């Protein structure tokens, strides 16, 4: 087993242990991550509200739609929860340098969750080689789990993709992807947490 495989296996065990015991925060690759079912239960700071999400088990099984509280935290709380790169992307709409993220060239079966709150975002089965140096997917795991909005930074007009639960910036969507959607959801590795499917 390679060092990366060992790290992913250890992170997965710690994630599941925290999820089963109700642990609120879990260290994963230098970032702090709460399991999905407990992330939304955190006491919100700021505007409360609820969102309807499609909930997925780590093995990819769809557990159905549920209305859950949005995860709203202050910047100080996000800084404690996230690594500096994840904070810069998720909370400040940054972008990691191409070909530097840990997932750009990973094509193992699994599930990609939000690094901020654990919401299921993408199934690895929809990932493709885009040649861009960022993890690219032709569709999200559920349309309700991501939101889109206009991004006009740097004199460009793009469509940004955010997590529907914590409003973390994930990346952008472009219309140059493969079939069946023709879309390329170009994500930042630091905004994602990969859960490999068991062999």
mmCIF file of C-alpha atoms in Angstrom:
data_model
loop_
_atom_site.group_PDB
_atom_site.id
_atom_site.type_symbol
_atom_site.label_atom_id
_atom_site.label_comp_id
_atom_site.label_asym_id
_atom_site.label_seq_id
_atom_site.Cartn_x
_atom_site.Cartn_y
_atom_site.Cartn_z
ATOM 1 C CA UNK A 1 0.000 0.000 0.000
ATOM 2 C CA UNK A 2 1.446 3.383 -0.992
ATOM 3 C CA UNK A 3 1.863 6.263 1.450
ATOM 4 C CA UNK A 4 -1.032 8.144 -0.227
ATOM 5 C CA UNK A 5 -3.282 5.061 0.059
ATOM 6 C CA UNK A 6 -2.360 4.703 3.749
ATOM 7 C CA UNK A 7 -3.140 8.373 4.403
ATOM 8 C CA UNK A 8 -6.498 8.162 2.583
ATOM 9 C CA UNK A 9 -7.404 4.985 4.493
ATOM 10 C CA UNK A 10 -6.476 6.581 7.823
ATOM 11 C CA UNK A 11 -8.438 9.763 7.009
ATOM 12 C CA UNK A 12 -11.460 7.675 6.020
ATOM 13 C CA UNK A 13 -11.346 5.704 9.299
ATOM 14 C CA UNK A 14 -11.080 8.908 11.350
ATOM 15 C CA UNK A 15 -13.909 10.517 9.339
ATOM 16 C CA UNK A 16 -16.216 7.525 9.898
ATOM 17 C CA UNK A 17 -15.299 7.271 13.590
ATOM 18 C CA UNK A 18 -16.168 10.931 14.105
ATOM 19 C CA UNK A 19 -19.403 10.557 12.134
ATOM 20 C CA UNK A 20 -20.498 7.540 14.177
ATOM 21 C CA UNK A 21 -19.570 9.023 17.551
ATOM 22 C CA UNK A 22 -20.919 12.490 16.838
ATOM 23 C CA UNK A 23 -17.519 14.178 16.727
ATOM 24 C CA UNK A 24 -17.893 17.697 15.425
ATOM 25 C CA UNK A 25 -14.439 18.326 13.999
ATOM 26 C CA UNK A 26 -11.888 16.079 12.328
ATOM 27 C CA UNK A 27 -8.391 16.857 11.074
ATOM 28 C CA UNK A 28 -7.958 15.757 7.440
ATOM 29 C CA UNK A 29 -4.810 16.595 5.503
ATOM 30 C CA UNK A 30 -4.153 19.653 7.652
ATOM 31 C CA UNK A 31 -7.741 20.883 7.306
ATOM 32 C CA UNK A 32 -10.506 20.628 9.860
ATOM 33 C CA UNK A 33 -13.568 18.855 8.565
ATOM 34 C CA UNK A 34 -16.870 18.000 10.199
ATOM 35 C CA UNK A 35 -18.836 14.979 8.976
ATOM 36 C CA UNK A 36 -21.890 16.000 6.923
ATOM 37 C CA UNK A 37 -24.524 14.913 9.428
ATOM 38 C CA UNK A 38 -22.952 16.957 12.227
ATOM 39 C CA UNK A 39 -21.689 19.915 10.201
ATOM 40 C CA UNK A 40 -25.157 21.298 9.642
ATOM 41 C CA UNK A 41 -26.005 20.895 13.325
ATOM 42 C CA UNK A 42 -23.261 23.347 14.376
ATOM 43 C CA UNK A 43 -24.594 26.508 15.990
ATOM 44 C CA UNK A 44 -24.805 29.020 13.146
ATOM 45 C CA UNK A 45 -23.233 32.443 13.447
ATOM 46 C CA UNK A 46 -24.923 35.000 11.248
ATOM 47 C CA UNK A 47 -27.935 34.392 9.036
ATOM 48 C CA UNK A 48 -29.739 31.163 9.921
ATOM 49 C CA UNK A 49 -31.560 29.227 7.291
ATOM 50 C CA UNK A 50 -32.159 25.799 5.896
ATOM 51 C CA UNK A 51 -31.252 24.131 2.650
ATOM 52 C CA UNK A 52 -32.539 20.966 0.998
ATOM 53 C CA UNK A 53 -29.646 18.642 0.124
ATOM 54 C CA UNK A 54 -29.347 15.187 -1.354
ATOM 55 C CA UNK A 55 -27.502 13.112 1.259
ATOM 56 C CA UNK A 56 -25.030 10.423 0.168
ATOM 57 C CA UNK A 57 -23.270 7.668 2.093
ATOM 58 C CA UNK A 58 -19.505 7.367 1.636
ATOM 59 C CA UNK A 59 -20.047 4.394 -0.692
ATOM 60 C CA UNK A 60 -22.103 6.610 -3.020
ATOM 61 C CA UNK A 61 -25.565 5.378 -1.994
ATOM 62 C CA UNK A 62 -28.201 8.088 -2.247
ATOM 63 C CA UNK A 63 -29.878 8.375 1.168
ATOM 64 C CA UNK A 64 -32.505 10.806 -0.062
ATOM 65 C CA UNK A 65 -33.189 14.509 0.233
ATOM 66 C CA UNK A 66 -33.263 16.225 3.604
ATOM 67 C CA UNK A 67 -33.717 19.767 4.792
ATOM 68 C CA UNK A 68 -30.743 20.723 6.967
ATOM 69 C CA UNK A 69 -29.531 23.952 8.602
ATOM 70 C CA UNK A 70 -26.977 25.907 6.591
ATOM 71 C CA UNK A 71 -23.504 25.938 8.110
ATOM 72 C CA UNK A 72 -22.721 29.598 8.787
ATOM 73 C CA UNK A 73 -19.525 30.456 10.675
ATOM 74 C CA UNK A 74 -17.479 33.598 11.220
ATOM 75 C CA UNK A 75 -14.058 34.050 9.632
ATOM 76 C CA UNK A 76 -12.251 33.231 12.885
ATOM 77 C CA UNK A 77 -14.145 29.932 13.124
ATOM 78 C CA UNK A 78 -13.439 29.105 9.480
ATOM 79 C CA UNK A 79 -9.731 29.839 9.997
ATOM 80 C CA UNK A 80 -9.677 27.362 12.883
ATOM 81 C CA UNK A 81 -11.526 24.759 10.847
ATOM 82 C CA UNK A 82 -9.659 25.002 7.522
ATOM 83 C CA UNK A 83 -6.065 24.892 6.346
ATOM 84 C CA UNK A 84 -4.765 28.231 4.969
ATOM 85 C CA UNK A 85 -5.111 27.039 1.321
ATOM 86 C CA UNK A 86 -8.653 25.755 1.942
ATOM 87 C CA UNK A 87 -9.613 29.006 3.689
ATOM 88 C CA UNK A 88 -8.245 31.058 0.783
ATOM 89 C CA UNK A 89 -10.333 29.091 -1.703
ATOM 90 C CA UNK A 90 -13.531 28.259 0.184
ATOM 91 C CA UNK A 91 -13.939 31.555 2.052
ATOM 92 C CA UNK A 92 -12.073 34.051 -0.175
ATOM 93 C CA UNK A 93 -12.845 32.633 -3.652
ATOM 94 C CA UNK A 94 -9.190 31.912 -4.391
ATOM 95 C CA UNK A 95 -7.824 29.490 -6.988
ATOM 96 C CA UNK A 96 -4.971 27.040 -6.525
ATOM 97 C CA UNK A 97 -2.235 26.880 -9.145
ATOM 98 C CA UNK A 98 -2.874 24.364 -11.934
ATOM 99 C CA UNK A 99 -1.315 20.899 -11.541
ATOM 100 C CA UNK A 100 -0.565 21.464 -7.836
ATOM 101 C CA UNK A 101 -3.710 20.177 -6.091
ATOM 102 C CA UNK A 102 -3.773 16.648 -4.683
ATOM 103 C CA UNK A 103 -6.794 15.545 -6.755
ATOM 104 C CA UNK A 104 -6.158 16.919 -10.257
ATOM 105 C CA UNK A 105 -4.779 13.568 -11.452
ATOM 106 C CA UNK A 106 -6.590 11.178 -9.098
ATOM 107 C CA UNK A 107 -9.040 8.871 -10.862
ATOM 108 C CA UNK A 108 -9.877 6.321 -8.162
ATOM 109 C CA UNK A 109 -13.531 5.424 -7.490
ATOM 110 C CA UNK A 110 -15.005 7.459 -4.673
ATOM 111 C CA UNK A 111 -16.896 10.480 -3.509
ATOM 112 C CA UNK A 112 -15.766 14.098 -3.309
ATOM 113 C CA UNK A 113 -17.154 16.043 -0.349
ATOM 114 C CA UNK A 114 -16.888 19.711 0.579
ATOM 115 C CA UNK A 115 -13.746 20.286 2.683
ATOM 116 C CA UNK A 116 -15.672 22.865 4.689
ATOM 117 C CA UNK A 117 -18.783 20.955 5.732
ATOM 118 C CA UNK A 118 -18.673 17.433 4.278
ATOM 119 C CA UNK A 119 -21.571 17.837 1.841
ATOM 120 C CA UNK A 120 -21.379 15.331 -1.051
ATOM 121 C CA UNK A 121 -20.491 17.248 -4.220
ATOM 122 C CA UNK A 122 -19.130 14.975 -6.969
ATOM 123 C CA UNK A 123 -18.952 11.283 -7.784
ATOM 124 C CA UNK A 124 -15.558 10.224 -9.161
ATOM 125 C CA UNK A 125 -17.432 8.396 -11.959
ATOM 126 C CA UNK A 126 -18.151 11.836 -13.506
ATOM 127 C CA UNK A 127 -14.505 12.969 -13.364
ATOM 128 C CA UNK A 128 -12.548 13.310 -16.602
ATOM 129 C CA UNK A 129 -9.107 14.321 -17.897
ATOM 130 C CA UNK A 130 -9.578 17.966 -18.850
ATOM 131 C CA UNK A 131 -5.908 18.799 -19.363
ATOM 132 C CA UNK A 132 -6.365 21.933 -17.249
ATOM 133 C CA UNK A 133 -4.558 20.804 -14.087
ATOM 134 C CA UNK A 134 -7.669 20.983 -11.885
ATOM 135 C CA UNK A 135 -10.129 18.231 -10.898
ATOM 136 C CA UNK A 136 -12.867 18.345 -13.544
ATOM 137 C CA UNK A 137 -16.324 16.759 -13.485
ATOM 138 C CA UNK A 138 -19.116 16.827 -16.057
ATOM 139 C CA UNK A 139 -21.839 17.125 -13.401
ATOM 140 C CA UNK A 140 -22.329 17.391 -9.633
ATOM 141 C CA UNK A 141 -23.604 14.412 -7.666
ATOM 142 C CA UNK A 142 -26.873 16.343 -7.110
ATOM 143 C CA UNK A 143 -27.903 19.715 -8.519
ATOM 144 C CA UNK A 144 -29.261 20.760 -5.125
ATOM 145 C CA UNK A 145 -25.865 20.320 -3.430
ATOM 146 C CA UNK A 146 -24.170 23.128 -5.385
ATOM 147 C CA UNK A 147 -25.152 26.668 -6.275
ATOM 148 C CA UNK A 148 -24.094 28.865 -9.190
ATOM 149 C CA UNK A 149 -23.588 32.603 -9.426
ATOM 150 C CA UNK A 150 -21.985 35.137 -11.772
ATOM 151 C CA UNK A 151 -18.325 35.874 -11.113
ATOM 152 C CA UNK A 152 -16.966 39.006 -12.811
ATOM 153 C CA UNK A 153 -13.617 39.205 -11.035
ATOM 154 C CA UNK A 154 -10.467 40.063 -12.984
ATOM 155 C CA UNK A 155 -12.482 41.433 -15.904
ATOM 156 C CA UNK A 156 -13.840 37.979 -16.821
ATOM 157 C CA UNK A 157 -17.399 36.712 -16.853
ATOM 158 C CA UNK A 158 -17.567 33.224 -15.370
ATOM 159 C CA UNK A 159 -20.010 31.073 -13.427
ATOM 160 C CA UNK A 160 -18.783 30.234 -9.940
ATOM 161 C CA UNK A 161 -19.806 27.055 -8.123
ATOM 162 C CA UNK A 162 -20.362 27.059 -4.355
ATOM 163 C CA UNK A 163 -21.349 24.437 -1.803
ATOM 164 C CA UNK A 164 -25.080 24.779 -1.094
ATOM 165 C CA UNK A 165 -24.661 24.063 2.629
ATOM 166 C CA UNK A 166 -21.735 26.274 3.695
ATOM 167 C CA UNK A 167 -21.531 28.587 0.648
ATOM 168 C CA UNK A 168 -17.858 27.727 0.215
ATOM 169 C CA UNK A 169 -16.334 28.613 -3.164
ATOM 170 C CA UNK A 170 -15.388 25.419 -5.034
ATOM 171 C CA UNK A 171 -14.436 26.534 -8.540
ATOM 172 C CA UNK A 172 -16.161 27.413 -11.819
ATOM 173 C CA UNK A 173 -18.256 25.706 -14.483
ATOM 174 C CA UNK A 174 -17.554 26.019 -18.210
ATOM 175 C CA UNK A 175 -19.392 24.768 -21.304
ATOM 176 C CA UNK A 176 -16.446 22.897 -22.847
ATOM 177 C CA UNK A 177 -16.901 19.539 -21.132
ATOM 178 C CA UNK A 178 -17.685 16.079 -22.491
ATOM 179 C CA UNK A 179 -21.029 14.372 -23.034
ATOM 180 C CA UNK A 180 -23.583 13.865 -21.673
ATOM 181 C CA UNK A 181 -23.708 17.404 -20.190
ATOM 182 C CA UNK A 182 -21.093 19.314 -22.177
ATOM 183 C CA UNK A 183 -20.040 20.953 -18.906
ATOM 184 C CA UNK A 184 -16.710 21.143 -17.097
ATOM 185 C CA UNK A 185 -16.981 21.722 -13.369
ATOM 186 C CA UNK A 186 -13.415 22.890 -12.749
ATOM 187 C CA UNK A 187 -12.815 22.519 -9.006
ATOM 188 C CA UNK A 188 -10.001 23.284 -6.569
ATOM 189 C CA UNK A 189 -8.514 20.270 -4.776
ATOM 190 C CA UNK A 190 -8.202 22.207 -1.495
ATOM 191 C CA UNK A 191 -11.986 22.762 -1.506
ATOM 192 C CA UNK A 192 -12.644 19.012 -1.709
ATOM 193 C CA UNK A 193 -12.196 15.948 0.490
ATOM 194 C CA UNK A 194 -11.992 12.596 -1.318
ATOM 195 C CA UNK A 195 -13.574 9.479 0.219
ATOM 196 C CA UNK A 196 -12.409 6.365 -1.676
ATOM 197 C CA UNK A 197 -14.885 3.543 -2.231
ATOM 198 C CA UNK A 198 -13.949 0.353 -0.422
ATOM 199 C CA UNK A 199 -12.373 -2.256 -2.697
#
